[in-house]
Short mmCIF file of C-alpha atoms in Angstrom, two decimals:
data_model
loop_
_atom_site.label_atom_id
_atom_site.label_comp_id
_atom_site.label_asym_id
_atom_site.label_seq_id
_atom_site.Cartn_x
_atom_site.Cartn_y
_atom_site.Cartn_z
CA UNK Y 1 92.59 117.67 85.22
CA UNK Y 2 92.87 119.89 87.76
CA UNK Y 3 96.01 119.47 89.86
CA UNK Y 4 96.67 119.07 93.80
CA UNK Y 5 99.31 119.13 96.09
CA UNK Y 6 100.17 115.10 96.39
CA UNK Y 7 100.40 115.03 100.24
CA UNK Y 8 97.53 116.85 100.60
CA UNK Y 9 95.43 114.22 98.27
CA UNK Y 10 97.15 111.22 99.32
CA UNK Y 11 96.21 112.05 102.97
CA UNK Y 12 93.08 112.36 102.62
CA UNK Y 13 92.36 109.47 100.28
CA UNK Y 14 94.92 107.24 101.69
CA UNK Y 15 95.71 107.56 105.03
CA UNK Y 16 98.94 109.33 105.40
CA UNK Y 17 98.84 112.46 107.31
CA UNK Y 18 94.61 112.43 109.07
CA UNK Y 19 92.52 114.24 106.46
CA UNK Y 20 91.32 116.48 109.03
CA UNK Y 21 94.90 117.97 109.63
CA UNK Y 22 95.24 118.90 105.62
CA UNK Y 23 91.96 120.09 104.51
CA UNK Y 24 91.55 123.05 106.92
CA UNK Y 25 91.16 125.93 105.36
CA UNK Y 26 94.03 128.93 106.31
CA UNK Y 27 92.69 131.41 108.47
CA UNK Y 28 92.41 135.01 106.91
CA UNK Y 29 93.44 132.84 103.46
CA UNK Y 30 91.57 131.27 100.90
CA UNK Y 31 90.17 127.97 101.55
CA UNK Y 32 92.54 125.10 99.61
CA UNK Y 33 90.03 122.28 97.83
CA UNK Y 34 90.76 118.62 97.59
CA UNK Y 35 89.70 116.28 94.47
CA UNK Y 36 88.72 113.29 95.32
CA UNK Y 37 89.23 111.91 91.82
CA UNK Y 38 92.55 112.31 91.05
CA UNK Y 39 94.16 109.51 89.64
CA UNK Y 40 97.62 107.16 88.87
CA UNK Y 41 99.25 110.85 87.10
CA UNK Y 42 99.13 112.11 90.34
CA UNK Y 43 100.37 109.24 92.01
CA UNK Y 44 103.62 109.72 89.60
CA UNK Y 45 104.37 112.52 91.30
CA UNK Y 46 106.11 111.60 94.29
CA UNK Y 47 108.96 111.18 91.76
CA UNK Y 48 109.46 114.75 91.20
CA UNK Y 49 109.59 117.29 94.16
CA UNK Y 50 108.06 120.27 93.82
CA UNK Y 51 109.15 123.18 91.80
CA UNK Y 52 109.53 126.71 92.56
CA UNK Y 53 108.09 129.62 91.39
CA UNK Y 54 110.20 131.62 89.51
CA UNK Y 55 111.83 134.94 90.18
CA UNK Y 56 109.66 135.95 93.07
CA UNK Y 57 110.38 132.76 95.02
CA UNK Y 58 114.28 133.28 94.33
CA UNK Y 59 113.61 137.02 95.60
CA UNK Y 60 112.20 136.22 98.73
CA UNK Y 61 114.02 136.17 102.02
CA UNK Y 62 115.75 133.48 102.69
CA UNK Y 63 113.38 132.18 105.83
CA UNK Y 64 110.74 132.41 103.37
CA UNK Y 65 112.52 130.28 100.99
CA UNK Y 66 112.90 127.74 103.12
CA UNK Y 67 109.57 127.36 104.60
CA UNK Y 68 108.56 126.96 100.78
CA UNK Y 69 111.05 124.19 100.34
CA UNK Y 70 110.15 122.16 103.97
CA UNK Y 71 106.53 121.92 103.46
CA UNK Y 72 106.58 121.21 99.43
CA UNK Y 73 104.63 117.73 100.70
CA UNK Y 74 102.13 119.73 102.25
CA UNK Y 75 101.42 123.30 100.73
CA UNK Y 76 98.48 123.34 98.28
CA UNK Y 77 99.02 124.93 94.88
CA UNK Y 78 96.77 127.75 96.26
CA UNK Y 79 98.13 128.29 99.49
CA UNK Y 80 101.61 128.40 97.74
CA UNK Y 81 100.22 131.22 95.40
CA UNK Y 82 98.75 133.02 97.98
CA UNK Y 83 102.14 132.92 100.61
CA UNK Y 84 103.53 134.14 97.61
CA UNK Y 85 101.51 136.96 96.63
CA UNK Y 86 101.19 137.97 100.47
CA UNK Y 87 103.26 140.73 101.39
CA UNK Y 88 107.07 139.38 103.11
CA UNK Y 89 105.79 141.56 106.62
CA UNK Y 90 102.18 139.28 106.67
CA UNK Y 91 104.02 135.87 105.61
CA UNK Y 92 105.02 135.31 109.71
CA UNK Y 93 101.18 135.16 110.59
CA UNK Y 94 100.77 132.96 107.44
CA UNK Y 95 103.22 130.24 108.18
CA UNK Y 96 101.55 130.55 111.92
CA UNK Y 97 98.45 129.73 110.56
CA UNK Y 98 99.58 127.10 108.20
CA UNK Y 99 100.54 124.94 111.30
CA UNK Y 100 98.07 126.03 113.60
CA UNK Y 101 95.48 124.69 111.13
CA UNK Y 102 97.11 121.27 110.92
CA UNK Y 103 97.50 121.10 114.70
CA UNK Y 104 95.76 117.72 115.85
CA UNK Y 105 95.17 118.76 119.70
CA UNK Y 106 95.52 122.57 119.82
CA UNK Y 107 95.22 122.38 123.74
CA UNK Y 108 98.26 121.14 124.01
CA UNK Y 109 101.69 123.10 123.77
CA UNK Y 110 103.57 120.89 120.87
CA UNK Y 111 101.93 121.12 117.40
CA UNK Y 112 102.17 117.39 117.15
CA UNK Y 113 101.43 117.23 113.44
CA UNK Y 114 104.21 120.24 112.74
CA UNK Y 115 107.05 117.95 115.39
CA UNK Y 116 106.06 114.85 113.49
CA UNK Y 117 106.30 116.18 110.10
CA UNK Y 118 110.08 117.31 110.78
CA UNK Y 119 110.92 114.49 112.80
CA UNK Y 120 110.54 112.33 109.69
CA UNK Y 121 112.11 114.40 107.72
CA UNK Y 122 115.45 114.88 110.29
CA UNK Y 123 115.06 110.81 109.76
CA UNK Y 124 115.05 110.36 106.24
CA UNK Y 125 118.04 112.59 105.90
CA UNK Y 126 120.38 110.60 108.37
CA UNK Y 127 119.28 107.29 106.88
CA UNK Y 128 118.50 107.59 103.28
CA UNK Y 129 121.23 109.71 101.42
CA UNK Y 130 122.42 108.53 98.29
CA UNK Y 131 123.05 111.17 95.53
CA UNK Y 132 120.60 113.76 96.93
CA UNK Y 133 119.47 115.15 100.80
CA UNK Y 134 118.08 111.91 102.50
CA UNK Y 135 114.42 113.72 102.59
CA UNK Y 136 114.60 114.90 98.96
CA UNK Y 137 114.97 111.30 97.67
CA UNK Y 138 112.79 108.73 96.84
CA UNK Y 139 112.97 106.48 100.09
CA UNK Y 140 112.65 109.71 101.92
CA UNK Y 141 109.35 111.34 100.26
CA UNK Y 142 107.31 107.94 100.98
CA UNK Y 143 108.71 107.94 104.38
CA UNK Y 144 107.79 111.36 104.66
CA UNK Y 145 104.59 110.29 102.86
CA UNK Y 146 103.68 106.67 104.79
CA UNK Y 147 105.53 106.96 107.52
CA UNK Y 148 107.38 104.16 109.18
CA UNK Y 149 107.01 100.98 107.11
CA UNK Y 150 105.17 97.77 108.72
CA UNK Y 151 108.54 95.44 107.65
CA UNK Y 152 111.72 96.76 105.55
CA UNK Y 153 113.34 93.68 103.79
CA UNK Y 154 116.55 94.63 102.65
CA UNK Y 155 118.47 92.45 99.41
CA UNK Y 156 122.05 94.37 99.31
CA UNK Y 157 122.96 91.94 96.39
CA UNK Y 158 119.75 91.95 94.87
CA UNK Y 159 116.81 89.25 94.53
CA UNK Y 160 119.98 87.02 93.25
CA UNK Y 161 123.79 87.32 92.60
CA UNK Y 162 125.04 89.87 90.33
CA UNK Y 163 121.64 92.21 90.66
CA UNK Y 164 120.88 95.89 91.62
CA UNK Y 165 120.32 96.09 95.54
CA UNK Y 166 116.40 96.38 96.41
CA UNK Y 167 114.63 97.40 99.55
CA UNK Y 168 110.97 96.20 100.09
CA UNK Y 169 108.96 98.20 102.31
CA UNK Y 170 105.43 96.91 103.02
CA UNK Y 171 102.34 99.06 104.26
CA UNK Y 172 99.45 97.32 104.52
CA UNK Y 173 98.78 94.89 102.39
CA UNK Y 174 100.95 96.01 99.83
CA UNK Y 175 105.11 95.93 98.96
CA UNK Y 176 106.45 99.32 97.97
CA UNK Y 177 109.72 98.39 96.36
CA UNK Y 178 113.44 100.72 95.64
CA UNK Y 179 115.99 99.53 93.17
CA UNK Y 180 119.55 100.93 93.57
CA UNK Y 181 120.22 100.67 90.14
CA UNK Y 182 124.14 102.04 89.64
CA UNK Y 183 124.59 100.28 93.14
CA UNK Y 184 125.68 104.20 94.52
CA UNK Y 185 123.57 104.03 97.23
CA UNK Y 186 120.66 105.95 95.19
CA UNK Y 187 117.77 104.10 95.55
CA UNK Y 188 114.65 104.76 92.90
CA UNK Y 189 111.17 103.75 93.30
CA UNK Y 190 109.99 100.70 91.00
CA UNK Y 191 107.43 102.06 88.60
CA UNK Y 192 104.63 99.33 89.45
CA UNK Y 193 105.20 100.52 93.29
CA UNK Y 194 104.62 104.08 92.50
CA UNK Y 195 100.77 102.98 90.34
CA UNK Y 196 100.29 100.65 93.54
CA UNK Y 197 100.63 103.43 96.43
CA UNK Y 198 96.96 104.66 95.69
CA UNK Y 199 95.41 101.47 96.80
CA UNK Y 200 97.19 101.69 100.50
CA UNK Y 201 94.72 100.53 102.97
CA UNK Y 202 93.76 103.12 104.81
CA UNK Y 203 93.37 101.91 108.07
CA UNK Y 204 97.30 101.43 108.60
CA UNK Y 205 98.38 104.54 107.63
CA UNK Y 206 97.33 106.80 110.26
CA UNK Y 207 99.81 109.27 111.59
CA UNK Y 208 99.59 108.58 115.35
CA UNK Y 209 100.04 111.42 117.73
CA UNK Y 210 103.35 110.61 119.91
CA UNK Y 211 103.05 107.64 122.65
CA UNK Y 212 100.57 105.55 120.24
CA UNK Y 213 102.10 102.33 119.53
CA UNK Y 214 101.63 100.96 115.63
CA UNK Y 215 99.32 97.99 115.59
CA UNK Y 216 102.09 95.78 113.16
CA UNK Y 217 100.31 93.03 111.73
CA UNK Y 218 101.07 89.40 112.86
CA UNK Y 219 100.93 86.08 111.49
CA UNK Y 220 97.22 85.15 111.19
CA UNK Y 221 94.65 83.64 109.04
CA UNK Y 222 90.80 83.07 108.53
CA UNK Y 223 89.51 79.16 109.12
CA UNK Y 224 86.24 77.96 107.05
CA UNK Y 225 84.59 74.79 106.65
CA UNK Y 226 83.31 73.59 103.34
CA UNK Y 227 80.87 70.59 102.96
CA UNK Y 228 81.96 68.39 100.02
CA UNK Y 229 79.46 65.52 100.39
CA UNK Y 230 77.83 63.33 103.05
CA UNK Y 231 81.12 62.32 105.74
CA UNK Y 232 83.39 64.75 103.50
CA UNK Y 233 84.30 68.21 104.46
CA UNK Y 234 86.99 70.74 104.13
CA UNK Y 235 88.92 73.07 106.39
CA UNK Y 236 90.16 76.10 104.30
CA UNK Y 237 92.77 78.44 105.71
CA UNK Y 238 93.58 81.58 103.99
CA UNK Y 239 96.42 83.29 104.70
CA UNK Y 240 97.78 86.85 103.62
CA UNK Y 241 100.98 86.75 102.45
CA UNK Y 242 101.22 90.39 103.88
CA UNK Y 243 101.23 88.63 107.30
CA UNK Y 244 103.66 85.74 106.60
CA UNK Y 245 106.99 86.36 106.76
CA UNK Y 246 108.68 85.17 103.46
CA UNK Y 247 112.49 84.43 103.40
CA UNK Y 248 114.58 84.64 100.24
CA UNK Y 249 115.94 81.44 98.47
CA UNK Y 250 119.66 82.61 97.33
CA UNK Y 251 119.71 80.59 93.86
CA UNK Y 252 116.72 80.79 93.00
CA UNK Y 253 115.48 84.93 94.33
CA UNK Y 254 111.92 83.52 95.13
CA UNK Y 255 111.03 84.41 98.58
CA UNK Y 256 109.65 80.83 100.29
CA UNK Y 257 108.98 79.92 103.65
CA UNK Y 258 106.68 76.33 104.60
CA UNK Y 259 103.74 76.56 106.99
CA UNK Y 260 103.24 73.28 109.59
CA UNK Y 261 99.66 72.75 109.90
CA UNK Y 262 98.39 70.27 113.09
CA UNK Y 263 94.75 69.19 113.15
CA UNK Y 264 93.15 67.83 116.05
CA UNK Y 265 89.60 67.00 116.25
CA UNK Y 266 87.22 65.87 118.94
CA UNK Y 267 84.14 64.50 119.02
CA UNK Y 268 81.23 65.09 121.78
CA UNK Y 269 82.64 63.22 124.06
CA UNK Y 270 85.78 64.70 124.30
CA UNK Y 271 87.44 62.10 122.81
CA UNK Y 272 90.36 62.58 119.56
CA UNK Y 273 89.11 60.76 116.22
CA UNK Y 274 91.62 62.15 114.26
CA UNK Y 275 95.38 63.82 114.69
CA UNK Y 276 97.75 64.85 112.32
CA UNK Y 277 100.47 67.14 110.93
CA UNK Y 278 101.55 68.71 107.16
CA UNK Y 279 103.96 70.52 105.92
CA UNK Y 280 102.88 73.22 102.72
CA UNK Y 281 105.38 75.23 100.82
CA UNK Y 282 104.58 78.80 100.17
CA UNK Y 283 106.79 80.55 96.99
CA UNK Y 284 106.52 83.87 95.39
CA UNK Y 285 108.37 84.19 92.11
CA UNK Y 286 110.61 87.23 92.04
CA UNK Y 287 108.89 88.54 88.97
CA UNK Y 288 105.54 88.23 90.60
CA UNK Y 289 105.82 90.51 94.03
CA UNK Y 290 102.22 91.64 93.06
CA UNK Y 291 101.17 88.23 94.49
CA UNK Y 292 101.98 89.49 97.59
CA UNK Y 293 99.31 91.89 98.43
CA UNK Y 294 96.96 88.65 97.71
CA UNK Y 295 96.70 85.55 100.03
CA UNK Y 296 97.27 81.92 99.93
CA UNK Y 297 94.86 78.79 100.77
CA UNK Y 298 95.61 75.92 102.78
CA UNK Y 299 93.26 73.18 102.72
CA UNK Y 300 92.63 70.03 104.82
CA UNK Y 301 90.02 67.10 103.50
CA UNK Y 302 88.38 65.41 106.59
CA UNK Y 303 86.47 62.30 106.54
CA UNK Y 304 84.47 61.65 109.39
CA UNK Y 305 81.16 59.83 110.36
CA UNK Y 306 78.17 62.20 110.97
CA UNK Y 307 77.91 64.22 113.90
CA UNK Y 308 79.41 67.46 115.59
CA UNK Y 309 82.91 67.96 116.24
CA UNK Y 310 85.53 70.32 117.22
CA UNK Y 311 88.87 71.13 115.17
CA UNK Y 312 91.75 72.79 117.11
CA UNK Y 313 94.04 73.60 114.61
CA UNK Y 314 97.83 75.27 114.72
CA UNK Y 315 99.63 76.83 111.82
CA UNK Y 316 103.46 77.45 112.14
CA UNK Y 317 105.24 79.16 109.92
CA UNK Y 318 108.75 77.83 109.89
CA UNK Y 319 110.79 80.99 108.59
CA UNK Y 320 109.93 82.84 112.14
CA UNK Y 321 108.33 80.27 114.35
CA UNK Y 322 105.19 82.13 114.69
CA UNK Y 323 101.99 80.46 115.41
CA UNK Y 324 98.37 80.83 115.60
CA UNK Y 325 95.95 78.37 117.27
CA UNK Y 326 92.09 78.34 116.16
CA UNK Y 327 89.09 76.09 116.79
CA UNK Y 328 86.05 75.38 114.56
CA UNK Y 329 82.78 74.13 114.92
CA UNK Y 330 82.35 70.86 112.82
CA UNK Y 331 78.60 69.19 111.81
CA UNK Y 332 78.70 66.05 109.40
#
């Protein structure tokens, strides 16, 4: 299997950096090819930075050095090779061109790509130390990587009492979690996180250009009907669990919250035939955090003579005091 830089492939298969800022070609260069079909091996390797390349690299000056070591997430095997075999007096119009090719909006003055890039870095090395340079570690590279998380749930004592701290980070629909294993402040990436990152939805990891706000997800959920039998129907609401803000239970680690659902539904003439409230538990086990890139159904039986009605439904979930309000159609 041929191998790629992981930046490079994870942008353009999942969303990170636009795949139109990494796959430009240098100009005056060789042109640097993505693989589509790279797979979990590759995935592995935002554990392990990238190496250098022998004596030359340790020869070089040091500006040349450490443009090698700031863009490791972003140089291609090839362009690497090439920067390296380029003479030291022709590697200033190379490093211009390796930005100027990422630039999103070349009109403009800033290289936004080239500010953002280092921003994130400058970030992850004031907040994430522990053991190694903040951006070298493994918090760092998928901040670098993802960008800011949709929700960081911190455990500094673990899921329970007596347990490594864990952070959860969540992108999308899915929970990247870090284990601080020798409780040193150096936090590692959980093995099932790193297999999980290649199936990052897209859509939410764009790298906006400055002044775009994120779109965080809120509280929501999809409403159905389902006929049973003649007077009997369902309402079915399914829920992400991505989208529900989970609290943790401190004896037993699962994180819980209960959702209040309130049905009201009219008939034709405007008039309430039936009215009421439940509350529904939601728990994920600990051991089960894959559950959480899944959702969760909520149903409600109704009863009803025939004819058309309307449901205005509420759900509240009681952890935040979010709600959503929805209507639906109803023929018996």
């Amino acid at each position: 299997m041929k191998k790629e830089n992981i930046f490079s492939w994870l942008g353009s298969n999942v969303g990170l950096f636009p795949a139109q800022f990494l796959s430009r070609p240098l100009k005056g260069f060789a042109k640097k090819a993505l693989n589509p079909g790279l797979g979990i091996l590759l995935l592995i390797q935002l554990l392990t930075s990238c190496s250098g390349s022998g004596r030359v690299v340790r020869t070089m000056p040091p500006e040349d050095r450490q443009f090698l070591s700031e863009v490791r997430y972003l140089i291609s095997k090839k362009e690497k090779n090439i920067f390296i075999r380029t003479h030291s007096d022709e590697r200033k119009q190379f490093i211009e061109d390796f930005w100027k090719q990422r630039d999103p909006d070349p009109t403009t003055p800033e290289n936004e790509f080239r500010a953002e890039y280092y921003r994130r870095i400058d970030f992850a090395n004031h907040f994430f130390r522990g053991g190694d340079s903040g951006w070298l570690s493994d918090r760092g590279r998928i901040y670098i990587l993802l960008g800011e998380p949709e929700r960081r749930d911190v455990f500094p004592s673990g899921y329970s009492f007596y347990e490594p701290p864990v952070e959860i980070w969540y992108y999308g629909f899915f929970p990247i979690i870090f284990v601080d294993y020798e409780r040193e402040g150096f936090y590692k990436l959980e093995p099932s996180s790193a297999r999980r990152l290649g199936m990052i939805n897209v859509a939410q990891q764009q790298l906006k250009p400055p002044g775009i706000t994120r779109n965080i997800r809120q509280f929501d959920f999809v409403l159905t009907l389902q006929a049973d039998a003649p007077g009997e129907a369902r309402l079915l609401f399914e829920v992400p669990y991505r989208v529900t803000n989970l609290v943790q239970n401190d004896q037993s680690g699962a994180l819980e919250t209960s959702i209040k659902l309130q049905v009201l539904v009219i008939n034709q003439a405007g008039e309430t035939v039936l009215e009421k409230e439940e509350l529904h538990p939601v728990s994920v086990d600990r051991n089960k955090l894959e559950q959480l890139a899944k959702t969760f159904t909520i149903e409600f039986a109704l009863k009803l003579p025939p004819g058309q009605y309307t449901a205005k439904t509420t759900l509240e979930n009681t952890a935040d005091g979010t709600q959503v309000q929805k209507e639906i159609k109803i023929k018996i």
